[in-house]
Amino acid sequence: MSSGVSGSNSAFRRRVERAAELRAVRASGSTAQENDELNAAEENLRQKRAKIDDAAKAEYLIRDAMAQGKFDNLKYAGKPIPGLGEAYDPDWWVKGLIRRENISGLGPKAILLRTEDAGLDARLDAQFSEKQVREIVEDFNARVIDARRQLQGGPPVITKTRDVDVELDRWRGRRAAAAAVAPPEPEPKRPWWRRLWSGAG
């Protein structure tokens, strides 16, 4: 911004302050001369506003905000704006909210099933019996089939069903591998008085 524009902005600010003072005087009961001064100041202010174009106003407001530090530490400062080059998605806000807030249980079924499918192995590994694993996989398959049958719109359901027997075999294999890798439990150390009593160190 040129120095002429910044100088005119400071003059503009002084006139605004003067107009505010004159309004306060008018509200407190003013004379005819003060009313004339106020009207002249307001008219001058209107003319000044008409002369300043919108680009200069925007430039002034941006520079003023930068001087106050309002643009410091912005979330995406120096980084690309996410989703800028992608095609328009009408559900962008909802998907972003679900991702940001880590909300589970809300959203299109296709997305929820994909998320659940990604974490299904870990969920199965936390189970202790084959019956529990079988029930979880059967429930997952039923929900995938149900989502494919519904015609409510939204993204397509591309999540595949899982074979219960194959998942049981994989679960058994993962449990056996985890048991083989797990270190043996150390032999509990005897209390000091037993070691002294038996004469062992």
mmCIF file of C-alpha atoms in Angstrom:
data_model
loop_
_atom_site.group_PDB
_atom_site.id
_atom_site.type_symbol
_atom_site.label_atom_id
_atom_site.label_comp_id
_atom_site.label_asym_id
_atom_site.label_seq_id
_atom_site.Cartn_x
_atom_site.Cartn_y
_atom_site.Cartn_z
ATOM 1 C CA MET A 1 0.000 0.000 0.000
ATOM 2 C CA SER A 2 1.355 3.421 -0.859
ATOM 3 C CA SER A 3 2.127 6.076 1.726
ATOM 4 C CA GLY A 4 -0.649 8.252 0.266
ATOM 5 C CA VAL A 5 -3.243 5.595 1.014
ATOM 6 C CA SER A 6 -1.899 5.005 4.535
ATOM 7 C CA GLY A 7 -1.883 8.766 5.156
ATOM 8 C CA SER A 8 -5.454 9.051 3.961
ATOM 9 C CA ASN A 9 -6.390 6.144 6.236
ATOM 10 C CA SER A 10 -4.991 7.925 9.295
ATOM 11 C CA ALA A 11 -6.910 11.061 8.300
ATOM 12 C CA PHE A 12 -9.979 8.904 7.802
ATOM 13 C CA ARG A 13 -9.533 7.447 11.270
ATOM 14 C CA ARG A 14 -9.205 10.926 12.809
ATOM 15 C CA ARG A 15 -12.427 12.019 11.123
ATOM 16 C CA VAL A 16 -14.232 8.943 12.427
ATOM 17 C CA GLU A 17 -13.038 9.715 15.940
ATOM 18 C CA ARG A 18 -14.129 13.337 15.560
ATOM 19 C CA ALA A 19 -17.551 12.242 14.340
ATOM 20 C CA ALA A 20 -17.908 9.956 17.354
ATOM 21 C CA GLU A 21 -17.025 12.831 19.664
ATOM 22 C CA LEU A 22 -19.564 15.082 17.984
ATOM 23 C CA ARG A 23 -22.261 12.411 18.252
ATOM 24 C CA ALA A 24 -21.569 12.170 21.967
ATOM 25 C CA VAL A 25 -21.893 15.943 22.236
ATOM 26 C CA ARG A 26 -25.181 15.868 20.327
ATOM 27 C CA ALA A 27 -26.543 13.161 22.619
ATOM 28 C CA SER A 28 -25.708 15.249 25.672
ATOM 29 C CA GLY A 29 -27.620 18.259 24.344
ATOM 30 C CA SER A 30 -25.690 20.382 21.886
ATOM 31 C CA THR A 31 -25.908 23.840 20.381
ATOM 32 C CA ALA A 32 -26.814 24.662 16.781
ATOM 33 C CA GLN A 33 -23.172 25.328 15.935
ATOM 34 C CA GLU A 34 -22.138 21.909 17.257
ATOM 35 C CA ASN A 35 -24.947 20.305 15.262
ATOM 36 C CA ASP A 36 -23.678 22.027 12.133
ATOM 37 C CA GLU A 37 -20.151 20.795 12.849
ATOM 38 C CA LEU A 38 -21.443 17.283 13.354
ATOM 39 C CA ASN A 39 -23.429 17.329 10.132
ATOM 40 C CA ALA A 40 -20.430 18.686 8.230
ATOM 41 C CA ALA A 41 -18.170 16.003 9.721
ATOM 42 C CA GLU A 42 -20.633 13.258 8.825
ATOM 43 C CA GLU A 43 -20.974 14.565 5.287
ATOM 44 C CA ASN A 44 -17.199 14.739 4.983
ATOM 45 C CA LEU A 45 -16.994 11.166 6.277
ATOM 46 C CA ARG A 46 -19.530 9.969 3.691
ATOM 47 C CA GLN A 47 -17.574 11.633 0.909
ATOM 48 C CA LYS A 48 -14.349 10.107 2.177
ATOM 49 C CA ARG A 49 -15.911 6.634 2.260
ATOM 50 C CA ALA A 50 -17.142 7.073 -1.295
ATOM 51 C CA LYS A 51 -13.628 7.967 -2.503
ATOM 52 C CA ILE A 52 -11.865 4.966 -0.956
ATOM 53 C CA ASP A 53 -12.381 1.877 -3.075
ATOM 54 C CA ASP A 54 -13.036 -1.579 -1.667
ATOM 55 C CA ALA A 55 -9.593 -2.891 -2.606
ATOM 56 C CA ALA A 56 -7.882 -0.204 -0.540
ATOM 57 C CA LYS A 57 -10.169 -0.938 2.411
ATOM 58 C CA ALA A 58 -9.437 -4.649 2.182
ATOM 59 C CA GLU A 59 -5.709 -3.985 1.891
ATOM 60 C CA TYR A 60 -5.832 -1.741 4.945
ATOM 61 C CA LEU A 61 -7.747 -4.302 7.012
ATOM 62 C CA ILE A 62 -5.344 -7.088 6.037
ATOM 63 C CA ARG A 63 -2.266 -5.026 6.893
ATOM 64 C CA ASP A 64 -3.841 -3.940 10.162
ATOM 65 C CA ALA A 65 -4.586 -7.563 11.096
ATOM 66 C CA MET A 66 -1.028 -8.576 10.167
ATOM 67 C CA ALA A 67 0.362 -5.799 12.351
ATOM 68 C CA GLN A 68 -1.765 -7.032 15.258
ATOM 69 C CA GLY A 69 -0.493 -10.597 14.734
ATOM 70 C CA LYS A 70 -3.859 -12.132 13.906
ATOM 71 C CA PHE A 71 -2.324 -14.203 11.103
ATOM 72 C CA ASP A 72 0.463 -15.654 13.259
ATOM 73 C CA ASN A 73 0.364 -19.375 14.099
ATOM 74 C CA LEU A 74 -2.400 -20.297 11.687
ATOM 75 C CA LYS A 75 -3.087 -24.011 11.372
ATOM 76 C CA TYR A 76 -2.065 -24.346 7.724
ATOM 77 C CA ALA A 77 0.638 -21.658 7.587
ATOM 78 C CA GLY A 78 3.219 -22.745 5.011
ATOM 79 C CA LYS A 79 1.326 -25.960 4.253
ATOM 80 C CA PRO A 80 -0.959 -26.891 1.374
ATOM 81 C CA ILE A 81 -4.652 -26.555 2.077
ATOM 82 C CA PRO A 82 -6.121 -30.065 2.344
ATOM 83 C CA GLY A 83 -8.578 -31.080 -0.350
ATOM 84 C CA LEU A 84 -7.807 -28.079 -2.553
ATOM 85 C CA GLY A 85 -7.109 -30.011 -5.760
ATOM 86 C CA GLU A 86 -9.744 -32.705 -5.272
ATOM 87 C CA ALA A 87 -13.122 -32.959 -6.953
ATOM 88 C CA TYR A 88 -16.051 -31.402 -5.117
ATOM 89 C CA ASP A 89 -17.624 -33.695 -2.542
ATOM 90 C CA PRO A 90 -21.007 -32.570 -1.178
ATOM 91 C CA ASP A 91 -20.319 -34.399 2.099
ATOM 92 C CA TRP A 92 -16.879 -32.836 2.641
ATOM 93 C CA TRP A 93 -17.839 -31.116 5.883
ATOM 94 C CA VAL A 94 -19.344 -34.213 7.504
ATOM 95 C CA LYS A 95 -16.398 -36.389 6.494
ATOM 96 C CA GLY A 96 -13.954 -33.804 7.791
ATOM 97 C CA LEU A 97 -15.807 -33.595 11.101
ATOM 98 C CA ILE A 98 -15.774 -37.374 11.490
ATOM 99 C CA ARG A 99 -12.042 -37.468 10.728
ATOM 100 C CA ARG A 100 -11.136 -34.501 12.966
ATOM 101 C CA GLU A 101 -13.199 -35.513 15.971
ATOM 102 C CA ASN A 102 -12.587 -39.255 15.522
ATOM 103 C CA ILE A 103 -16.318 -39.889 15.707
ATOM 104 C CA SER A 104 -17.323 -43.498 15.395
ATOM 105 C CA GLY A 105 -20.757 -44.810 14.581
ATOM 106 C CA LEU A 106 -21.740 -41.861 12.376
ATOM 107 C CA GLY A 107 -21.433 -41.432 8.661
ATOM 108 C CA PRO A 108 -22.177 -43.408 5.526
ATOM 109 C CA LYS A 109 -22.207 -47.153 6.079
ATOM 110 C CA ALA A 110 -19.640 -47.695 3.345
ATOM 111 C CA ILE A 111 -17.063 -45.568 5.155
ATOM 112 C CA LEU A 112 -17.863 -47.045 8.558
ATOM 113 C CA LEU A 113 -17.507 -50.580 7.221
ATOM 114 C CA ARG A 114 -14.175 -49.741 5.573
ATOM 115 C CA THR A 115 -12.890 -48.332 8.853
ATOM 116 C CA GLU A 116 -14.114 -51.348 10.777
ATOM 117 C CA ASP A 117 -12.605 -53.728 8.210
ATOM 118 C CA ALA A 118 -9.201 -52.073 8.639
ATOM 119 C CA GLY A 119 -9.250 -52.700 12.395
ATOM 120 C CA LEU A 120 -11.048 -56.041 12.411
ATOM 121 C CA ASP A 121 -7.918 -58.196 12.799
ATOM 122 C CA ALA A 122 -6.856 -56.289 15.908
ATOM 123 C CA ARG A 123 -10.361 -56.639 17.308
ATOM 124 C CA LEU A 124 -10.332 -60.383 16.650
ATOM 125 C CA ASP A 125 -6.903 -60.749 18.271
ATOM 126 C CA ALA A 126 -8.327 -59.310 21.482
ATOM 127 C CA GLN A 127 -10.878 -62.161 21.738
ATOM 128 C CA PHE A 128 -10.248 -65.268 23.832
ATOM 129 C CA SER A 129 -12.462 -67.903 22.245
ATOM 130 C CA GLU A 130 -13.303 -69.148 18.768
ATOM 131 C CA LYS A 131 -16.982 -68.587 19.487
ATOM 132 C CA GLN A 132 -16.388 -64.860 20.020
ATOM 133 C CA VAL A 133 -14.342 -64.613 16.819
ATOM 134 C CA ARG A 134 -17.021 -66.453 14.850
ATOM 135 C CA GLU A 135 -19.790 -64.176 16.187
ATOM 136 C CA ILE A 136 -17.852 -60.999 15.357
ATOM 137 C CA VAL A 137 -17.075 -62.108 11.789
ATOM 138 C CA GLU A 138 -20.655 -63.266 11.176
ATOM 139 C CA ASP A 139 -22.016 -59.956 12.479
ATOM 140 C CA PHE A 140 -19.575 -58.025 10.272
ATOM 141 C CA ASN A 141 -20.579 -60.046 7.191
ATOM 142 C CA ALA A 142 -24.285 -59.515 7.900
ATOM 143 C CA ARG A 143 -23.793 -55.739 8.118
ATOM 144 C CA VAL A 144 -21.786 -55.665 4.868
ATOM 145 C CA ILE A 145 -24.524 -57.580 3.033
ATOM 146 C CA ASP A 146 -27.215 -55.342 4.559
ATOM 147 C CA ALA A 147 -25.346 -52.201 3.460
ATOM 148 C CA ARG A 148 -25.078 -53.523 -0.102
ATOM 149 C CA ARG A 149 -28.834 -54.091 -0.259
ATOM 150 C CA GLN A 150 -29.807 -50.595 0.861
ATOM 151 C CA LEU A 151 -30.249 -47.964 -1.815
ATOM 152 C CA GLN A 152 -29.859 -44.813 0.263
ATOM 153 C CA GLY A 153 -27.176 -43.214 -1.856
ATOM 154 C CA GLY A 154 -23.738 -42.246 -0.697
ATOM 155 C CA PRO A 155 -20.465 -43.927 -1.534
ATOM 156 C CA PRO A 156 -20.595 -47.502 -2.814
ATOM 157 C CA VAL A 157 -19.944 -50.378 -0.427
ATOM 158 C CA ILE A 158 -16.697 -51.969 -1.598
ATOM 159 C CA THR A 159 -15.905 -53.795 1.641
ATOM 160 C CA LYS A 160 -15.737 -57.536 1.129
ATOM 161 C CA THR A 161 -17.245 -60.103 3.418
ATOM 162 C CA ARG A 162 -14.858 -62.363 5.293
ATOM 163 C CA ASP A 163 -14.882 -66.138 5.330
ATOM 164 C CA VAL A 164 -15.485 -67.244 8.916
ATOM 165 C CA ASP A 165 -13.342 -70.399 8.692
ATOM 166 C CA VAL A 166 -10.440 -68.543 7.079
ATOM 167 C CA GLU A 167 -10.596 -65.851 9.760
ATOM 168 C CA LEU A 168 -10.624 -68.518 12.475
ATOM 169 C CA ASP A 169 -7.516 -70.150 10.967
ATOM 170 C CA ARG A 170 -5.765 -66.784 10.737
ATOM 171 C CA TRP A 171 -6.755 -65.982 14.340
ATOM 172 C CA ARG A 172 -5.345 -69.311 15.546
ATOM 173 C CA GLY A 173 -2.117 -68.712 13.615
ATOM 174 C CA ARG A 174 -1.672 -65.229 15.071
ATOM 175 C CA ARG A 175 -2.303 -66.523 18.591
ATOM 176 C CA ALA A 176 0.206 -69.347 18.148
ATOM 177 C CA ALA A 177 2.816 -66.934 16.780
ATOM 178 C CA ALA A 178 2.247 -64.540 19.675
ATOM 179 C CA ALA A 179 2.563 -67.389 22.187
ATOM 180 C CA ALA A 180 5.828 -68.584 20.592
ATOM 181 C CA VAL A 181 7.324 -65.099 20.617
ATOM 182 C CA ALA A 182 6.252 -64.315 24.183
ATOM 183 C CA PRO A 183 9.173 -64.727 26.615
ATOM 184 C CA PRO A 184 8.770 -67.372 29.306
ATOM 185 C CA GLU A 185 7.756 -66.069 32.676
ATOM 186 C CA PRO A 186 10.720 -65.807 35.033
ATOM 187 C CA GLU A 187 10.800 -68.132 37.987
ATOM 188 C CA PRO A 188 9.540 -66.259 41.024
ATOM 189 C CA LYS A 189 12.277 -65.329 43.441
ATOM 190 C CA ARG A 190 11.991 -66.886 46.861
ATOM 191 C CA PRO A 191 11.655 -64.583 49.859
ATOM 192 C CA TRP A 192 14.893 -63.762 51.668
ATOM 193 C CA TRP A 193 13.987 -65.679 54.779
ATOM 194 C CA ARG A 194 13.436 -68.904 52.785
ATOM 195 C CA ARG A 195 16.777 -68.486 51.076
ATOM 196 C CA LEU A 196 18.444 -68.069 54.474
ATOM 197 C CA TRP A 197 16.546 -71.004 55.947
ATOM 198 C CA SER A 198 17.535 -73.367 53.153
ATOM 199 C CA GLY A 199 21.071 -72.013 53.035
ATOM 200 C CA ALA A 200 20.843 -71.046 49.339
ATOM 201 C CA GLY A 201 21.968 -67.611 48.152
#
